[in-house]
Every structure is written in C-alpha cells, then in structure tokens.
Tab-separated table of C-alpha atoms and ligand atoms in Angstrom:
chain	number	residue	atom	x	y	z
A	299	UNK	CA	0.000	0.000	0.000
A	300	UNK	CA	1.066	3.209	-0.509
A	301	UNK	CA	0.075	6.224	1.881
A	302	UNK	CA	-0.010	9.679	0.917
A	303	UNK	CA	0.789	12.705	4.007
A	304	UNK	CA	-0.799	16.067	2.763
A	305	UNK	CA	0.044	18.690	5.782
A	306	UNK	CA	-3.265	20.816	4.855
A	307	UNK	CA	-6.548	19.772	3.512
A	308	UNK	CA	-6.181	21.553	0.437
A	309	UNK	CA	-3.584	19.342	-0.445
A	310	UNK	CA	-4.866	15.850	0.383
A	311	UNK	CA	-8.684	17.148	-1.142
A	312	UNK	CA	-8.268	16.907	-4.899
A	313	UNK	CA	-6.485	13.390	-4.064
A	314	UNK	CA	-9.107	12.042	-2.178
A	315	UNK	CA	-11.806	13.075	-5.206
A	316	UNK	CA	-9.587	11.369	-7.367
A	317	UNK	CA	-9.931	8.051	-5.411
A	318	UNK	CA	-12.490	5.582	-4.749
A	319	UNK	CA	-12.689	5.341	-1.250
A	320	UNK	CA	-13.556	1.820	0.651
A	321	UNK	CA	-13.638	3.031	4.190
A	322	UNK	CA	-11.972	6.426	6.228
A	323	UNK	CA	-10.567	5.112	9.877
A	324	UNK	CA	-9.621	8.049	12.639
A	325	UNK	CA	-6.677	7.542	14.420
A	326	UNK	CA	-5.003	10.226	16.457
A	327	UNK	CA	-7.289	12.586	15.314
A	328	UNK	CA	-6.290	12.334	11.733
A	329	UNK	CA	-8.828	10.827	8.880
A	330	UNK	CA	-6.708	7.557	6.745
A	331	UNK	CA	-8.635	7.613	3.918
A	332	UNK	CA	-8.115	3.940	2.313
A	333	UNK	CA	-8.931	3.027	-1.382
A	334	UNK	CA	-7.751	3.006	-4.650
A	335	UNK	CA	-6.134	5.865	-7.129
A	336	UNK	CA	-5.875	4.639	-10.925
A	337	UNK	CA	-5.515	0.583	-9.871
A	338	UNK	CA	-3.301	1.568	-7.068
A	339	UNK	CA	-4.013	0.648	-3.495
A	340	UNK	CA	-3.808	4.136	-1.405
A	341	UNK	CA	-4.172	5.514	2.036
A	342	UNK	CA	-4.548	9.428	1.725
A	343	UNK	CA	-4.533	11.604	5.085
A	344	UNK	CA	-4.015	14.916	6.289
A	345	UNK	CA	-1.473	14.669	9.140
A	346	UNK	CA	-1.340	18.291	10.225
A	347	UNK	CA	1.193	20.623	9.767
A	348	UNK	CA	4.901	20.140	11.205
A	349	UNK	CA	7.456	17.943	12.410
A	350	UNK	CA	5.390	16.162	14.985
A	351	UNK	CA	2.251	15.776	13.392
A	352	UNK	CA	3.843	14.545	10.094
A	353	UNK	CA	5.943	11.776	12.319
A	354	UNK	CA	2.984	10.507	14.311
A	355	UNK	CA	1.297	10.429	11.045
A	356	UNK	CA	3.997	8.338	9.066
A	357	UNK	CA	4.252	5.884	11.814
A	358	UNK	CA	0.876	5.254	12.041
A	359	UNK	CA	0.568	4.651	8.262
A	360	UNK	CA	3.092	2.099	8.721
A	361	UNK	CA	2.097	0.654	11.721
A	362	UNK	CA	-1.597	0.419	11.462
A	363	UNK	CA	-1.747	0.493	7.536
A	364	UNK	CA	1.136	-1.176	6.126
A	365	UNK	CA	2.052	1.532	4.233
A	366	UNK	CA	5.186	0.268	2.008
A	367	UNK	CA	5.863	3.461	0.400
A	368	UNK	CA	5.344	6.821	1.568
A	369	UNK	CA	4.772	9.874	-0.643
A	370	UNK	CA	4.848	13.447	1.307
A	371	UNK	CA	2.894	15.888	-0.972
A	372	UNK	CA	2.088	19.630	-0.876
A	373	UNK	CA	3.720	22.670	-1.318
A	374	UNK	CA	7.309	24.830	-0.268
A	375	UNK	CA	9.021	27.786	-0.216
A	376	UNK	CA	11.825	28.136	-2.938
A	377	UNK	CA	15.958	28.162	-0.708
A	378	UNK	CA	17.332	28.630	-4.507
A	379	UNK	CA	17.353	30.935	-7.022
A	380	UNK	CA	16.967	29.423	-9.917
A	381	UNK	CA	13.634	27.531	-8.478
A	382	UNK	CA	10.402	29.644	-8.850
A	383	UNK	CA	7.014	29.814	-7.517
A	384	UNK	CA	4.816	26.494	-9.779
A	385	UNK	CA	8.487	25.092	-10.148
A	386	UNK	CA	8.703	21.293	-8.603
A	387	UNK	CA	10.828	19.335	-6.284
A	388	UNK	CA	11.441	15.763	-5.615
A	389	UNK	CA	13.658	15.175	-2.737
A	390	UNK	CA	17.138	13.295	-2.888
A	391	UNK	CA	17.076	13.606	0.725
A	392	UNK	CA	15.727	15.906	3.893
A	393	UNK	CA	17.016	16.846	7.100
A	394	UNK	CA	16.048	18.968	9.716
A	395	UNK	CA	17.341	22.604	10.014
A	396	UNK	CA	16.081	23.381	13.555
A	397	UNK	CA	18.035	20.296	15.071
A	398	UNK	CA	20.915	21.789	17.155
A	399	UNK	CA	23.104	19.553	19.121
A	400	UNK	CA	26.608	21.277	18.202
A	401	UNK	CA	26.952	21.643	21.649
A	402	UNK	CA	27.944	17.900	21.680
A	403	UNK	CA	30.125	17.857	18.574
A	404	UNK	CA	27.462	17.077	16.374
A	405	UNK	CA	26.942	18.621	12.807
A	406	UNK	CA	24.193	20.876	13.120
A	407	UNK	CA	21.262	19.153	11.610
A	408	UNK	CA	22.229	16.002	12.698
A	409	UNK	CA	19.738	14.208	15.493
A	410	UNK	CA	22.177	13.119	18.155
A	411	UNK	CA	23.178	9.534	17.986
A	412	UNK	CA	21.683	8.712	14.798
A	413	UNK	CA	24.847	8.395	12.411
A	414	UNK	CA	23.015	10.432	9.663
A	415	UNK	CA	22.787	13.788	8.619
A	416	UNK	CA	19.976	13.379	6.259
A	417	UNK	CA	17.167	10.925	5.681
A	418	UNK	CA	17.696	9.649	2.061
A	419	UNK	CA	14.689	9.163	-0.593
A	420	UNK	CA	14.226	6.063	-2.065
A	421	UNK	CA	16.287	6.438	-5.281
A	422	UNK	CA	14.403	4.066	-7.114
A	423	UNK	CA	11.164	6.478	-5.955
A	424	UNK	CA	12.970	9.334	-6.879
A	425	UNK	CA	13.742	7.956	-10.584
A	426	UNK	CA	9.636	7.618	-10.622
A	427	UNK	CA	8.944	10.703	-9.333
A	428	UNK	CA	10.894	12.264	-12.440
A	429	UNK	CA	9.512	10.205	-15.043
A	430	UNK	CA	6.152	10.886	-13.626
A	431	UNK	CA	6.507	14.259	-13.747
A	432	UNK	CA	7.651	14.379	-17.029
A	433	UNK	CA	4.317	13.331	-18.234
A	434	UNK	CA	2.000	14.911	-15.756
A	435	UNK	CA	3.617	18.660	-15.653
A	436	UNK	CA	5.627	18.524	-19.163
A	437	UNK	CA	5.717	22.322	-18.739
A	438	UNK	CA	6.966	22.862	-15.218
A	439	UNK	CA	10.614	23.098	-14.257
A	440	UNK	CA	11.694	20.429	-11.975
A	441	UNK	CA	14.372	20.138	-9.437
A	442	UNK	CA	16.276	17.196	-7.630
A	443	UNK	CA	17.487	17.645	-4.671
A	444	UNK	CA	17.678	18.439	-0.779
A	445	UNK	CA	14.529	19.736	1.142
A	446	UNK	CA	14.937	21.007	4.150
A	447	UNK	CA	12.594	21.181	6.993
A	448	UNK	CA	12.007	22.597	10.873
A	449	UNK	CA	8.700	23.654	12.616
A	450	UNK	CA	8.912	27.518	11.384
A	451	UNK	CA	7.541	28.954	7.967
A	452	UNK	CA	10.189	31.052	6.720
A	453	UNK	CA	9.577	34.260	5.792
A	454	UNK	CA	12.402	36.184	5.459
A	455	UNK	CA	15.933	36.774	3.685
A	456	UNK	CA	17.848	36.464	7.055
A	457	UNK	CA	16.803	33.224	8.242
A	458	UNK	CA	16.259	31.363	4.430
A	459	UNK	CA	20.164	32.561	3.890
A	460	UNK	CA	20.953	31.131	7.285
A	461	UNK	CA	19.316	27.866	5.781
A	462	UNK	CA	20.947	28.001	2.830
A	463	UNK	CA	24.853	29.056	4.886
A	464	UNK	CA	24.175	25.737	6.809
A	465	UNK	CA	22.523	23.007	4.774
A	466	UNK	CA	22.138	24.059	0.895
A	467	UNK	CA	18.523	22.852	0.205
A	468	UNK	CA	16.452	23.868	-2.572
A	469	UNK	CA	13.533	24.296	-1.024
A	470	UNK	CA	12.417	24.589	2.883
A	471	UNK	CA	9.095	23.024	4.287
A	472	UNK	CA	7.893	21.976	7.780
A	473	UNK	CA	7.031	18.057	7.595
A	474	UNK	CA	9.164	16.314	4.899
A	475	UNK	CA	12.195	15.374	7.090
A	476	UNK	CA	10.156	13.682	9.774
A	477	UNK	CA	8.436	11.749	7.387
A	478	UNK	CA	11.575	10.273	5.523
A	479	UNK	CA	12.849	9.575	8.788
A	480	UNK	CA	10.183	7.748	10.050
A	481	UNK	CA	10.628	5.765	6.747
A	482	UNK	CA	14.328	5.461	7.106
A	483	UNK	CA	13.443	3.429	11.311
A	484	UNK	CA	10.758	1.828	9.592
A	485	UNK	CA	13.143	0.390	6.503
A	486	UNK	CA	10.298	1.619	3.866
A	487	UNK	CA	11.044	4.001	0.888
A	488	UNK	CA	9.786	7.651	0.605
A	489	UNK	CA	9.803	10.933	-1.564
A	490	UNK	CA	8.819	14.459	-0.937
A	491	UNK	CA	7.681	16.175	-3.580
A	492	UNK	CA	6.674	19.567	-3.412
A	493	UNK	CA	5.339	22.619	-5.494
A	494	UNK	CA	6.869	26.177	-4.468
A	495	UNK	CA	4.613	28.350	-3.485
A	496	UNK	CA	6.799	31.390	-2.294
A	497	UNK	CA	10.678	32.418	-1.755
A	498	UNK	CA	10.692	32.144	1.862
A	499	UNK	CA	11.791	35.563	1.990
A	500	UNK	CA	10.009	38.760	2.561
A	501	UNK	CA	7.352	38.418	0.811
A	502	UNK	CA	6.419	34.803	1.228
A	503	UNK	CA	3.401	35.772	3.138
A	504	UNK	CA	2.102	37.425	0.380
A	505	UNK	CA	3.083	35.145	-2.289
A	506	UNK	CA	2.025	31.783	-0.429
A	507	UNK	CA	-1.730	32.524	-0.478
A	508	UNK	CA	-2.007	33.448	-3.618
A	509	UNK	CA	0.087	30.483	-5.271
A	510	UNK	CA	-0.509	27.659	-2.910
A	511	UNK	CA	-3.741	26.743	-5.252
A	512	UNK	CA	-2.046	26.635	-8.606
A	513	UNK	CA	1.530	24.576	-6.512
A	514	UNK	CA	-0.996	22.320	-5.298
A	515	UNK	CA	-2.445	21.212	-8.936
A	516	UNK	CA	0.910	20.467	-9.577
A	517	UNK	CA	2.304	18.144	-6.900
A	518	UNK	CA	-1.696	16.708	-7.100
A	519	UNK	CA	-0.993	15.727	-10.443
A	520	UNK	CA	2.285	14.444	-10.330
A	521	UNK	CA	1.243	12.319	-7.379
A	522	UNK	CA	-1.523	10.618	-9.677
A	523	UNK	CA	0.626	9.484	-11.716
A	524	UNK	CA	3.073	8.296	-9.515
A	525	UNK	CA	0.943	5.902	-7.985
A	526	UNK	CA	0.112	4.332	-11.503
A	527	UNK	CA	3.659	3.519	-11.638
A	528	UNK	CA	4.725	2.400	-8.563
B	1369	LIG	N1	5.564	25.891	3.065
B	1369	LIG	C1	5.365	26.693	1.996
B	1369	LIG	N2	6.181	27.771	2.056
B	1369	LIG	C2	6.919	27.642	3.190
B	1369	LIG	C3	7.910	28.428	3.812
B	1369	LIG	N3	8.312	29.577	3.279
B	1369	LIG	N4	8.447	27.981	4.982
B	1369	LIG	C4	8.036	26.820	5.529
B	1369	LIG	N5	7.088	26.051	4.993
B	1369	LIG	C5	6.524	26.441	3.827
C-alpha cells in the first residue's frame, strides 16, 4: 500500500476526489482515507502541519496500515534561485534545520546519535517521481534535490540565507524530514515532492496565499501518476 501525508486539507482534497474510497478510519485525530487511485491501493490523510504531526502520522501509516511506500505531498518555499514559484521538487534527501546539538560535537542538523545527517529518498522512488513528472507537468521546471525542513515557515531573507549558509537545500518546508525519517526506522522508501509556493523571503506571506492553489495542482498531479507507476 502506498500512503499519501498532505500537511493541509487543500492538499490531500483533490487526491481524495480522485480516489475511490472503501472506508476512512480516525486515528489520532487524523482521517486515513483507504482506497484506490488509478488501480493503485492508497491511504490518503491529512497529518497536520509540522514535524510532529507529520511523524505521528507516518508511523501510524506504517504501523496500522502497512504503508510500504510513503509519498509526502504539498507545497514549499523556494531556498534557490533558480527555483520559482509552480516550479517542482522531488527530494534526494531531507534533514532537519532546527536540530541543534553542536553543543555535543554534532553537525548541526544532525539528530544526536543517529549516524546520519539526512534521511535519504528512495532512489528508485525518486527515478519515478521524475519520469512521472515528465508526463503529468511537461511544462513545469523540476528540481532534484535536498529539502529542508524545521517547525517555522520562513519568511524572510535572514533566516532562508541562514538555511541556505548551513545546509544548501532547494527548497524549505515543515514536515518532509520527519516523514523520511520515520521511513528510514521503519526500513520503507519515501519521496517528498513539493510545489513552491513562495521564496521564503520577505514576501512569502504574500506570495504563499495566492500560489498555494495553482503549486498544489501540480504536486496533485504528479502524485496521480506516480501511484500508476509504482
Ligand atoms: N511551506 C510553503 N512555504 C513555506 C515556507 N516559506 N516555509 C516553511 N514552509 C513552507
């Protein structure tokens, strides 16, 4: 099976009208919507937004659902440049860049004791993921690469180049990380993939409303197809 971690509802919506559903079961206060998408067996669900949430909700996908795959949809603000709002990104890997334990010799970003920096996609996912996109958003520039994530929406040119100083990234979210590394403990493969719907800068209050519809018809239709070929 293959579950499917929108943060907001207007991410995991347009995926569950694309489904047919067979049943929706509540756990920790979060709807697993179980069913199919093309021929594909799916669990969709809106874990919440940030770190937390998104863990709890991975595990429990796992756990309760026997989620093989997981697939960590929505949207992001652009760390680089040459990645604009609409643009995509699949994830190589994610860590988190609010983890601090320098005080102990550890890189920051690294969770103490865990001989990783980063939580790796599946590369074999990842491969997918491009294809798929290919043929779902032919028109869309799409990106490879590191996502970042921490419990704060960034919104500014100091902290997104503080980001960028520490970990590179292209683009910075608040649940991707904890999901792959809820994959990585549980030993079953994962991808991020996210539309930008701001810079993370100044104005990414501003832009993020007004975007976050069109990002999410993107990674919504990328995900579709996805799941066909998995
Ligand atoms: N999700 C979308 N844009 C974001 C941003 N700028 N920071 C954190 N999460 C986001």
């Amino acid at each position: 099976m293959i579950g499917i971690i929108g943060a907001m509802d207007e991410e995991v919506t347009a995926l569950k009208e694309a489904m047919d559903v067979r049943e929706t079961v509540e756990r920790a206060g979060m709807n697993f919507v179980k069913g199919t998408l093309g021929s594909k067996e799916v669990t969709v669900v809106r874990s919440g937004i940030g770190k937390v949430n998104a863990g709890i909700c991975a595990q429990i996908l796992v756990s309760e659902f026997q989620a093989e795959v997981l697939i960590n949809t929505g949207i992001a603000g652009s760390l680089d440049a040459r990645i604009d709002i609409g643009d995509m990104v699949i994830s190589t890997d994610a860590l988190y860049h609010d983890m601090d334990a320098t005080a102990f010799g550890y890189p920051l970003g690294e969770v103490p004791r865990m001989d990783l920096l980063a939580f790796p996609a599946d590369e074999r996912l990842v491969k997918q993921a491009v294809e798929a996109n290919a043929e779902a958003n032919p028109d869309i520039h799409t990106f490879t690469g590191r996502v970042v994530s921490g419990d704060q929406f960034v919104a500014s040119d100091e902290v997104k180049e503080k980001i960028l100083k520490n970990f590179g990234g292209l683009c910075t979210e608040m649940e991707g990380a904890a999901i792959a590394h809820a994959a990585y403990l549980n030993k079953v493969s994962c991808v991020i993939i996210r539309a930008i719907s701001d810079k993370a800068d100044g104005s990414a209050s501003e832009d993020y409303p007004a975007f976050e519809k069109k990002a999410i018809e993107h990674s919504v239709r990328l995900v579709k197809t996805l799941a066909a070929r998995i």
